[in-house]
């Protein structure tokens, strides 16, 4: 049994739902890269208000306790020792050991239903070993990410020859093709072993239909961080000749750092715009500078690192536009956060983004790897204040409705009940 001190964990007679989460959620929201909690923590916040749910959350975290009871939620930190890069290189997997531990958690919590966040992680293997209904909440999907892994003119050899990378990132880059292929095949098997899925884009729905046509797919939106939903701040047109472009991305090669540098170079060369481009979420881009021979400082690009959610709200509200440059993506919350504040959005027409941005109405879509098109769009939106206002108004209206926490809580409970009724 799960013990906290000398007290047994709560065993209420409610619907018992066990999450397998890719983040510590509200157990310790400041330990992940979101610097203040991601959308899973926000979802937990609203599920805590539902008296009919007894929630358990399992996640990888360096904690020696088997489980902890905190604020009415039973947390299961999964102690996961980091493998050396040699073992990773040799594909030395500890999947069997982890699966046994996941099943031990299930046996302790005794859930009526299990929800796994992401089909691309190890948690999904439990679908093959339990009769308890499992629903996978789609996030990304590795097979199409593998297809779009490297930007144009980049390949694995670049990580051998170009400067600007730590040894760890260099090794990751060299073996990324092989690693992504292996992960993609594993994810397909996980998707084929599960009966229930939920997500919020036509893209992930179509992938489920491709890999597992007999599965049941439920549409469910995702919750945004409270700093973006619960404040009085919103974007307004700046009466200034200074242009501020903002992007919030992460480290993978397919997130479009190269597109930012190429586009900024074109803006510098062919326009007279007085602009600066602030990039959040990455720590340095020296590798891309060496690879594409474009120095960020020469093209007015500034790397901002990780920011608090409050800082991001203020930055976005004073931006001219938000640019999402990814070569592949499903439903980036950074884009949704910009929309809910009313920031005019320019985004690549890839993956599930067209489910979030209606071209010409709630943002403008452009092809992946199209720096000339993007430069022209930035020039256009910085000059056309009326267009910016129209995009802002419609995007904010749609995003506020789409991310309404009460509606999401109601929908999630409906999905849980439908799955249990089918069982």
Coordinates of C-alpha atoms in Angstrom, one line a residue:
X1 CA 0.0 0.0 0.0
X2 CA 1.0 3.6 -0.5
X3 CA 2.1 5.2 2.8
X4 CA 2.8 8.8 3.6
X5 CA 4.3 8.8 7.0
X6 CA 2.0 6.5 9.0
X7 CA -1.2 7.4 7.1
X8 CA -2.7 5.5 4.2
X9 CA -3.4 7.4 1.0
X10 CA -6.9 8.5 0.4
X11 CA -9.2 5.8 -1.1
X12 CA -12.4 7.6 -1.9
X13 CA -15.2 5.8 -3.7
X14 CA -15.1 8.1 -6.7
X15 CA -14.1 7.6 -10.3
X16 CA -10.4 6.7 -9.9
X17 CA -8.3 8.2 -12.8
X18 CA -4.6 7.6 -13.0
X19 CA -2.5 9.9 -15.2
X20 CA 0.9 9.0 -16.6
X21 CA 2.4 12.4 -17.2
X22 CA 5.5 13.7 -19.0
X23 CA 5.9 16.4 -16.4
X24 CA 5.6 16.4 -12.6
X25 CA 2.4 18.5 -13.1
X26 CA 1.5 20.2 -9.8
X27 CA 3.6 18.0 -7.7
X28 CA 6.5 20.3 -8.5
X29 CA 5.6 22.6 -11.4
X30 CA 8.9 24.6 -11.3
X31 CA 11.1 21.6 -12.1
X32 CA 10.2 21.5 -15.8
X33 CA 11.2 23.6 -18.8
X34 CA 8.0 25.6 -18.7
X35 CA 9.2 27.6 -15.7
X36 CA 6.0 27.7 -13.9
X37 CA 4.1 24.7 -15.1
X38 CA 2.8 23.5 -18.5
X39 CA -0.7 22.7 -19.7
X40 CA -0.9 19.4 -17.8
X41 CA -0.4 21.2 -14.6
X42 CA -3.2 23.6 -15.7
X43 CA -5.4 20.7 -16.5
X44 CA -4.8 19.1 -13.1
X45 CA -5.7 22.4 -11.5
X46 CA -9.2 22.3 -12.9
X47 CA -9.7 18.5 -12.4
X48 CA -8.9 19.1 -8.7
X49 CA -12.2 21.0 -8.5
X50 CA -14.2 18.0 -9.7
X51 CA -15.4 16.2 -6.5
X52 CA -16.3 13.0 -8.5
X53 CA -12.7 12.3 -9.5
X54 CA -10.0 10.8 -7.3
X55 CA -6.8 11.6 -9.3
X56 CA -3.4 9.8 -9.3
X57 CA -0.4 11.1 -11.2
X58 CA 2.7 9.1 -12.2
X59 CA 5.7 10.8 -13.7
X60 CA 9.5 10.5 -13.8
X61 CA 11.1 12.4 -11.0
X62 CA 14.0 12.0 -8.6
X63 CA 12.1 11.2 -5.4
X64 CA 12.7 8.1 -3.2
X65 CA 9.1 7.8 -2.1
X66 CA 6.9 5.3 -3.9
X67 CA 4.0 7.7 -3.6
X68 CA 2.9 10.9 -1.9
X69 CA -0.5 12.3 -1.0
X70 CA -0.6 16.0 -1.6
X71 CA -3.7 18.3 -1.7
X72 CA -5.9 15.3 -2.3
X73 CA -3.9 14.0 -5.3
X74 CA -1.9 10.8 -5.1
X75 CA 1.5 11.3 -6.8
X76 CA 3.8 8.5 -7.9
X77 CA 7.3 9.8 -8.7
X78 CA 9.0 7.3 -10.9
X79 CA 12.7 7.1 -10.0
X80 CA 14.4 7.0 -13.4
X81 CA 18.2 6.7 -13.5
X82 CA 19.8 8.5 -16.4
X83 CA 21.5 6.1 -18.8
X84 CA 25.0 7.0 -20.0
X85 CA 25.4 8.1 -23.6
X86 CA 27.3 4.8 -24.2
X87 CA 24.2 2.8 -23.2
X88 CA 22.0 5.0 -25.3
X89 CA 24.3 4.6 -28.2
X90 CA 24.2 0.8 -27.7
X91 CA 20.4 1.0 -27.4
X92 CA 20.6 -0.5 -24.0
X93 CA 16.9 -0.3 -22.9
X94 CA 15.4 -0.8 -19.5
X95 CA 11.8 -0.9 -20.8
X96 CA 10.9 -4.2 -19.1
X97 CA 12.0 -2.9 -15.7
X98 CA 10.0 0.3 -16.1
X99 CA 6.9 -1.5 -17.3
X100 CA 6.9 -3.6 -14.1
X101 CA 7.1 -0.5 -12.1
X102 CA 4.2 1.1 -14.0
X103 CA 2.1 -2.0 -13.3
X104 CA 3.0 -1.8 -9.7
X105 CA 1.7 1.8 -9.6
X106 CA -1.5 0.6 -11.3
X107 CA -2.0 -2.2 -8.8
X108 CA -1.5 0.2 -5.9
X109 CA -3.9 3.0 -7.1
X110 CA -6.5 0.6 -8.6
X111 CA -7.8 3.1 -11.2
X112 CA -11.0 2.8 -13.1
X113 CA -9.4 4.5 -16.1
X114 CA -5.8 5.4 -17.1
X115 CA -4.9 8.5 -19.1
X116 CA -1.4 8.6 -20.8
X117 CA -0.1 12.0 -22.0
X118 CA 1.7 11.4 -25.3
X119 CA 2.0 8.3 -27.4
X120 CA 5.7 8.8 -28.0
X121 CA 6.9 7.9 -24.4
X122 CA 7.5 4.6 -22.6
X123 CA 4.2 4.8 -20.6
X124 CA 2.2 3.6 -23.6
X125 CA 3.6 0.1 -23.3
X126 CA 1.2 -0.6 -20.5
X127 CA -1.7 -0.9 -23.0
X128 CA -0.5 -4.4 -23.7
X129 CA -0.5 -5.5 -20.0
X130 CA -3.7 -4.2 -18.4
X131 CA -7.4 -4.8 -18.9
X132 CA -8.1 -1.3 -17.4
X133 CA -9.3 1.1 -20.1
X134 CA -6.4 3.3 -21.3
X135 CA -6.8 6.6 -23.3
X136 CA -3.8 8.2 -24.8
X137 CA -3.9 12.0 -25.0
X138 CA -2.0 12.8 -28.2
X139 CA 0.7 15.4 -28.1
X140 CA 3.3 15.0 -30.9
X141 CA 3.8 12.0 -33.2
X142 CA 7.3 10.8 -33.9
X143 CA 6.9 9.3 -37.4
X144 CA 6.1 12.6 -39.1
X145 CA 8.6 14.4 -36.9
X146 CA 11.2 11.9 -38.1
X147 CA 10.3 12.8 -41.6
X148 CA 10.9 16.5 -40.9
X149 CA 13.8 16.1 -38.5
X150 CA 16.4 18.3 -40.2
X151 CA 16.0 21.7 -41.9
X152 CA 17.0 22.2 -45.5
X153 CA 20.7 21.6 -46.1
X154 CA 21.2 20.0 -42.7
X155 CA 22.1 16.3 -42.0
X156 CA 23.8 14.2 -39.4
X157 CA 27.4 15.1 -40.6
X158 CA 26.9 18.7 -39.6
X159 CA 27.1 17.6 -35.9
X160 CA 30.6 16.3 -36.5
X161 CA 32.0 19.3 -38.3
X162 CA 30.3 22.5 -37.1
X163 CA 31.0 24.4 -33.9
X164 CA 28.6 25.7 -31.3
X165 CA 27.4 22.4 -29.7
X166 CA 28.2 20.8 -26.4
X167 CA 29.4 17.2 -26.6
X168 CA 26.0 15.9 -25.4
X169 CA 24.1 17.8 -28.1
X170 CA 26.7 16.8 -30.7
X171 CA 26.1 13.1 -29.9
X172 CA 22.4 13.6 -29.9
X173 CA 22.6 15.1 -33.3
X174 CA 24.8 12.4 -34.8
X175 CA 22.5 9.6 -33.7
X176 CA 19.2 11.4 -34.0
X177 CA 18.2 9.8 -37.4
X178 CA 18.6 6.4 -36.0
X179 CA 17.1 7.3 -32.6
X180 CA 14.0 8.9 -34.2
X181 CA 13.5 5.9 -36.5
X182 CA 13.5 3.6 -33.5
X183 CA 11.2 5.8 -31.5
X184 CA 8.8 6.1 -34.5
X185 CA 8.5 2.4 -34.9
X186 CA 7.9 2.0 -31.2
X187 CA 5.2 4.7 -31.2
X188 CA 3.4 3.0 -34.0
X189 CA 3.2 -0.2 -32.0
X190 CA 1.9 1.7 -29.0
X191 CA -0.8 3.4 -31.0
X192 CA -1.8 0.1 -32.5
X193 CA -2.2 -1.5 -29.1
X194 CA -4.5 1.2 -27.6
X195 CA -8.3 1.5 -28.1
X196 CA -8.9 5.1 -27.1
X197 CA -7.3 8.4 -28.0
X198 CA -8.0 12.0 -27.5
X199 CA -6.6 15.1 -29.1
X200 CA -7.5 18.5 -30.5
X201 CA -6.4 18.6 -34.2
X202 CA -7.5 17.0 -37.4
X203 CA -3.8 16.1 -37.9
X204 CA -3.5 13.8 -34.9
X205 CA -7.0 12.4 -35.6
X206 CA -5.9 11.5 -39.2
X207 CA -2.7 9.8 -37.8
X208 CA -4.7 7.6 -35.4
X209 CA -7.0 6.7 -38.3
X210 CA -3.9 5.7 -40.4
X211 CA -2.2 3.6 -37.7
X212 CA -5.2 2.2 -35.9
X213 CA -8.5 2.7 -37.9
X214 CA -10.5 0.6 -35.3
X215 CA -9.6 3.0 -32.4
X216 CA -12.0 5.5 -30.9
X217 CA -10.9 9.2 -31.1
X218 CA -12.3 11.9 -28.9
X219 CA -11.9 15.6 -29.5
X220 CA -10.7 17.5 -26.4
X221 CA -9.1 20.9 -26.1
X222 CA -6.1 21.7 -23.9
X223 CA -5.9 24.1 -21.0
X224 CA -3.6 27.1 -21.1
X225 CA -1.5 28.4 -18.2
X226 CA -3.5 30.7 -15.9
X227 CA -1.3 33.7 -16.5
X228 CA -2.5 33.8 -20.1
X229 CA -6.2 33.1 -19.3
X230 CA -6.8 34.9 -16.1
X231 CA -5.5 38.4 -16.5
X232 CA -6.7 41.7 -17.9
X233 CA -3.8 42.2 -20.3
X234 CA -4.1 41.8 -24.0
X235 CA -2.4 42.9 -27.2
X236 CA -2.8 46.4 -28.6
X237 CA -1.5 48.0 -31.7
X238 CA 1.7 49.9 -30.9
X239 CA 1.9 53.4 -32.5
X240 CA 5.6 53.1 -33.3
X241 CA 7.9 52.5 -36.2
X242 CA 9.8 49.9 -34.1
X243 CA 8.8 46.3 -35.0
X244 CA 9.0 43.6 -32.3
X245 CA 8.7 40.0 -33.5
X246 CA 8.4 37.2 -30.9
X247 CA 8.9 33.4 -31.2
X248 CA 8.6 30.8 -28.4
X249 CA 10.2 27.5 -29.5
X250 CA 12.3 24.7 -28.1
X251 CA 15.6 23.0 -29.0
X252 CA 14.9 20.3 -31.6
X253 CA 16.3 20.9 -35.0
X254 CA 12.8 20.9 -36.6
X255 CA 11.6 23.9 -34.6
X256 CA 12.8 26.5 -37.1
X257 CA 15.7 28.4 -35.6
X258 CA 17.3 28.4 -39.0
X259 CA 14.1 29.9 -40.6
X260 CA 14.3 32.8 -38.1
X261 CA 17.9 33.6 -39.0
X262 CA 17.2 33.4 -42.7
X263 CA 14.1 35.5 -42.5
X264 CA 15.8 38.1 -40.3
X265 CA 18.6 38.3 -42.8
X266 CA 16.1 39.1 -45.6
X267 CA 14.3 41.7 -43.6
X268 CA 17.7 43.4 -42.9
X269 CA 18.7 43.3 -46.5
X270 CA 15.5 44.1 -48.4
X271 CA 13.4 46.3 -46.0
X272 CA 14.0 49.4 -44.0
X273 CA 12.2 48.0 -41.0
X274 CA 13.5 48.9 -37.6
X275 CA 12.9 45.5 -36.0
X276 CA 14.1 43.1 -33.3
X277 CA 13.3 39.4 -33.1
X278 CA 13.1 38.0 -29.6
X279 CA 13.4 34.2 -29.4
X280 CA 12.4 32.4 -26.2
X281 CA 12.8 28.8 -25.2
X282 CA 16.3 28.1 -26.5
X283 CA 19.6 29.0 -24.8
X284 CA 21.9 29.6 -27.7
X285 CA 22.0 29.2 -31.5
X286 CA 25.7 29.2 -32.2
X287 CA 25.4 25.9 -34.1
X288 CA 22.9 27.5 -36.5
X289 CA 25.0 30.6 -36.8
X290 CA 28.0 28.5 -37.9
X291 CA 26.0 26.2 -40.2
X292 CA 24.1 29.0 -42.1
X293 CA 26.8 31.7 -41.6
X294 CA 24.3 34.2 -40.2
X295 CA 25.2 35.8 -36.9
X296 CA 22.1 36.6 -34.8
X297 CA 23.4 39.9 -33.6
X298 CA 23.9 41.0 -37.2
X299 CA 20.3 40.4 -38.1
X300 CA 18.7 41.8 -34.9
X301 CA 17.8 38.4 -33.5
X302 CA 18.2 38.1 -29.7
X303 CA 18.1 34.8 -27.8
X304 CA 16.1 35.3 -24.6
X305 CA 16.4 31.8 -23.0
X306 CA 13.7 30.6 -20.6
X307 CA 11.2 33.3 -19.3
X308 CA 8.6 33.3 -16.6
X309 CA 5.0 33.1 -17.8
X310 CA 4.4 36.6 -16.5
X311 CA 7.4 38.0 -18.5
X312 CA 6.1 36.2 -21.6
X313 CA 2.6 37.8 -21.2
X314 CA 4.2 41.3 -21.1
X315 CA 6.5 40.6 -24.0
X316 CA 3.7 39.2 -26.2
X317 CA 1.3 42.1 -25.4
X318 CA 3.9 44.6 -26.7
X319 CA 4.8 42.6 -29.8
X320 CA 4.0 43.5 -33.4
X321 CA 3.4 39.8 -34.2
X322 CA 4.1 36.3 -33.1
X323 CA 5.9 33.9 -35.5
X324 CA 5.8 30.1 -35.2
X325 CA 8.5 28.8 -37.6
X326 CA 8.4 25.0 -36.9
X327 CA 8.9 22.5 -39.8
X328 CA 6.4 20.1 -38.0
X329 CA 4.1 20.6 -35.0
X330 CA 0.8 19.4 -33.7
X331 CA -0.8 21.9 -31.3
X332 CA 1.8 24.2 -29.9
X333 CA 0.5 25.9 -26.8
X334 CA 2.9 28.8 -27.3
X335 CA 0.9 29.7 -30.4
X336 CA -2.4 29.4 -28.5
X337 CA -1.1 31.6 -25.7
X338 CA -0.2 34.3 -28.2
X339 CA -3.7 34.0 -29.7
X340 CA -5.5 34.2 -26.4
X341 CA -3.7 37.5 -25.7
X342 CA -4.8 38.7 -29.2
X343 CA -1.3 38.8 -30.8
X344 CA -1.4 38.6 -34.6
X345 CA 0.1 35.2 -35.5
X346 CA 2.1 34.0 -38.5
X347 CA 2.6 30.3 -38.5
X348 CA 3.9 27.5 -40.8
X349 CA 1.2 25.4 -42.4
X350 CA 2.3 22.1 -41.0
X351 CA 0.9 19.3 -38.8
X352 CA -2.1 20.3 -36.7
X353 CA -1.5 24.1 -36.8
X354 CA -4.4 24.6 -39.4
X355 CA -6.8 23.4 -36.7
X356 CA -5.6 26.3 -34.5
X357 CA -5.2 29.0 -37.2
X358 CA -7.8 29.7 -39.8
X359 CA -5.8 31.3 -42.6
X360 CA -6.6 35.0 -43.1
X361 CA -9.0 35.1 -40.2
X362 CA -7.3 34.1 -36.9
X363 CA -3.8 34.3 -38.2
X364 CA -1.8 33.8 -41.4
X365 CA -0.3 30.5 -42.5
X366 CA 2.8 30.2 -44.7
X367 CA 4.7 27.1 -46.1
X368 CA 7.5 25.5 -44.1
X369 CA 11.0 26.7 -45.2
X370 CA 9.7 29.8 -46.8
X371 CA 11.8 32.7 -45.5
X372 CA 11.0 35.0 -48.4
X373 CA 7.3 34.5 -47.9
X374 CA 7.6 35.0 -44.1
X375 CA 9.7 38.2 -44.6
X376 CA 7.1 39.6 -46.9
X377 CA 4.3 38.8 -44.4
X378 CA 6.1 40.4 -41.5
X379 CA 6.6 43.5 -43.7
X380 CA 2.9 43.5 -44.6
X381 CA 1.5 43.0 -41.1
X382 CA 3.7 45.6 -39.6
X383 CA 2.4 48.2 -42.1
X384 CA -1.3 47.1 -42.2
X385 CA -2.7 47.9 -38.7
X386 CA -6.2 47.1 -39.8
X387 CA -5.2 43.6 -40.8
X388 CA -3.4 43.1 -37.5
X389 CA -6.5 44.3 -35.6
X390 CA -8.8 41.9 -37.5
X391 CA -6.5 38.9 -36.9
X392 CA -6.1 39.9 -33.3
X393 CA -9.9 40.2 -32.5
X394 CA -10.9 37.0 -34.2
X395 CA -8.0 34.9 -32.9
X396 CA -8.7 36.1 -29.3
X397 CA -12.4 35.3 -29.5
X398 CA -11.8 31.8 -30.8
X399 CA -8.9 31.1 -28.4
X400 CA -10.8 32.2 -25.3
X401 CA -13.7 29.9 -26.3
X402 CA -11.4 27.0 -27.3
X403 CA -9.5 27.0 -24.1
X404 CA -12.4 27.7 -21.7
X405 CA -11.4 25.6 -18.6
X406 CA -15.0 24.8 -17.5
X407 CA -15.8 23.5 -21.0
X408 CA -12.6 21.4 -21.1
X409 CA -13.4 19.9 -17.6
X410 CA -16.9 19.0 -18.7
X411 CA -15.6 17.5 -22.0
X412 CA -13.0 15.5 -20.2
X413 CA -15.5 14.0 -17.8
X414 CA -17.8 13.1 -20.7
X415 CA -14.9 11.2 -22.4
X416 CA -14.1 9.4 -19.2
X417 CA -17.7 8.3 -18.8
X418 CA -18.1 7.3 -22.4
X419 CA -15.0 5.1 -22.2
X420 CA -16.2 3.4 -19.0
X421 CA -19.7 2.9 -20.5
X422 CA -18.2 1.3 -23.5
X423 CA -16.2 -1.0 -21.3

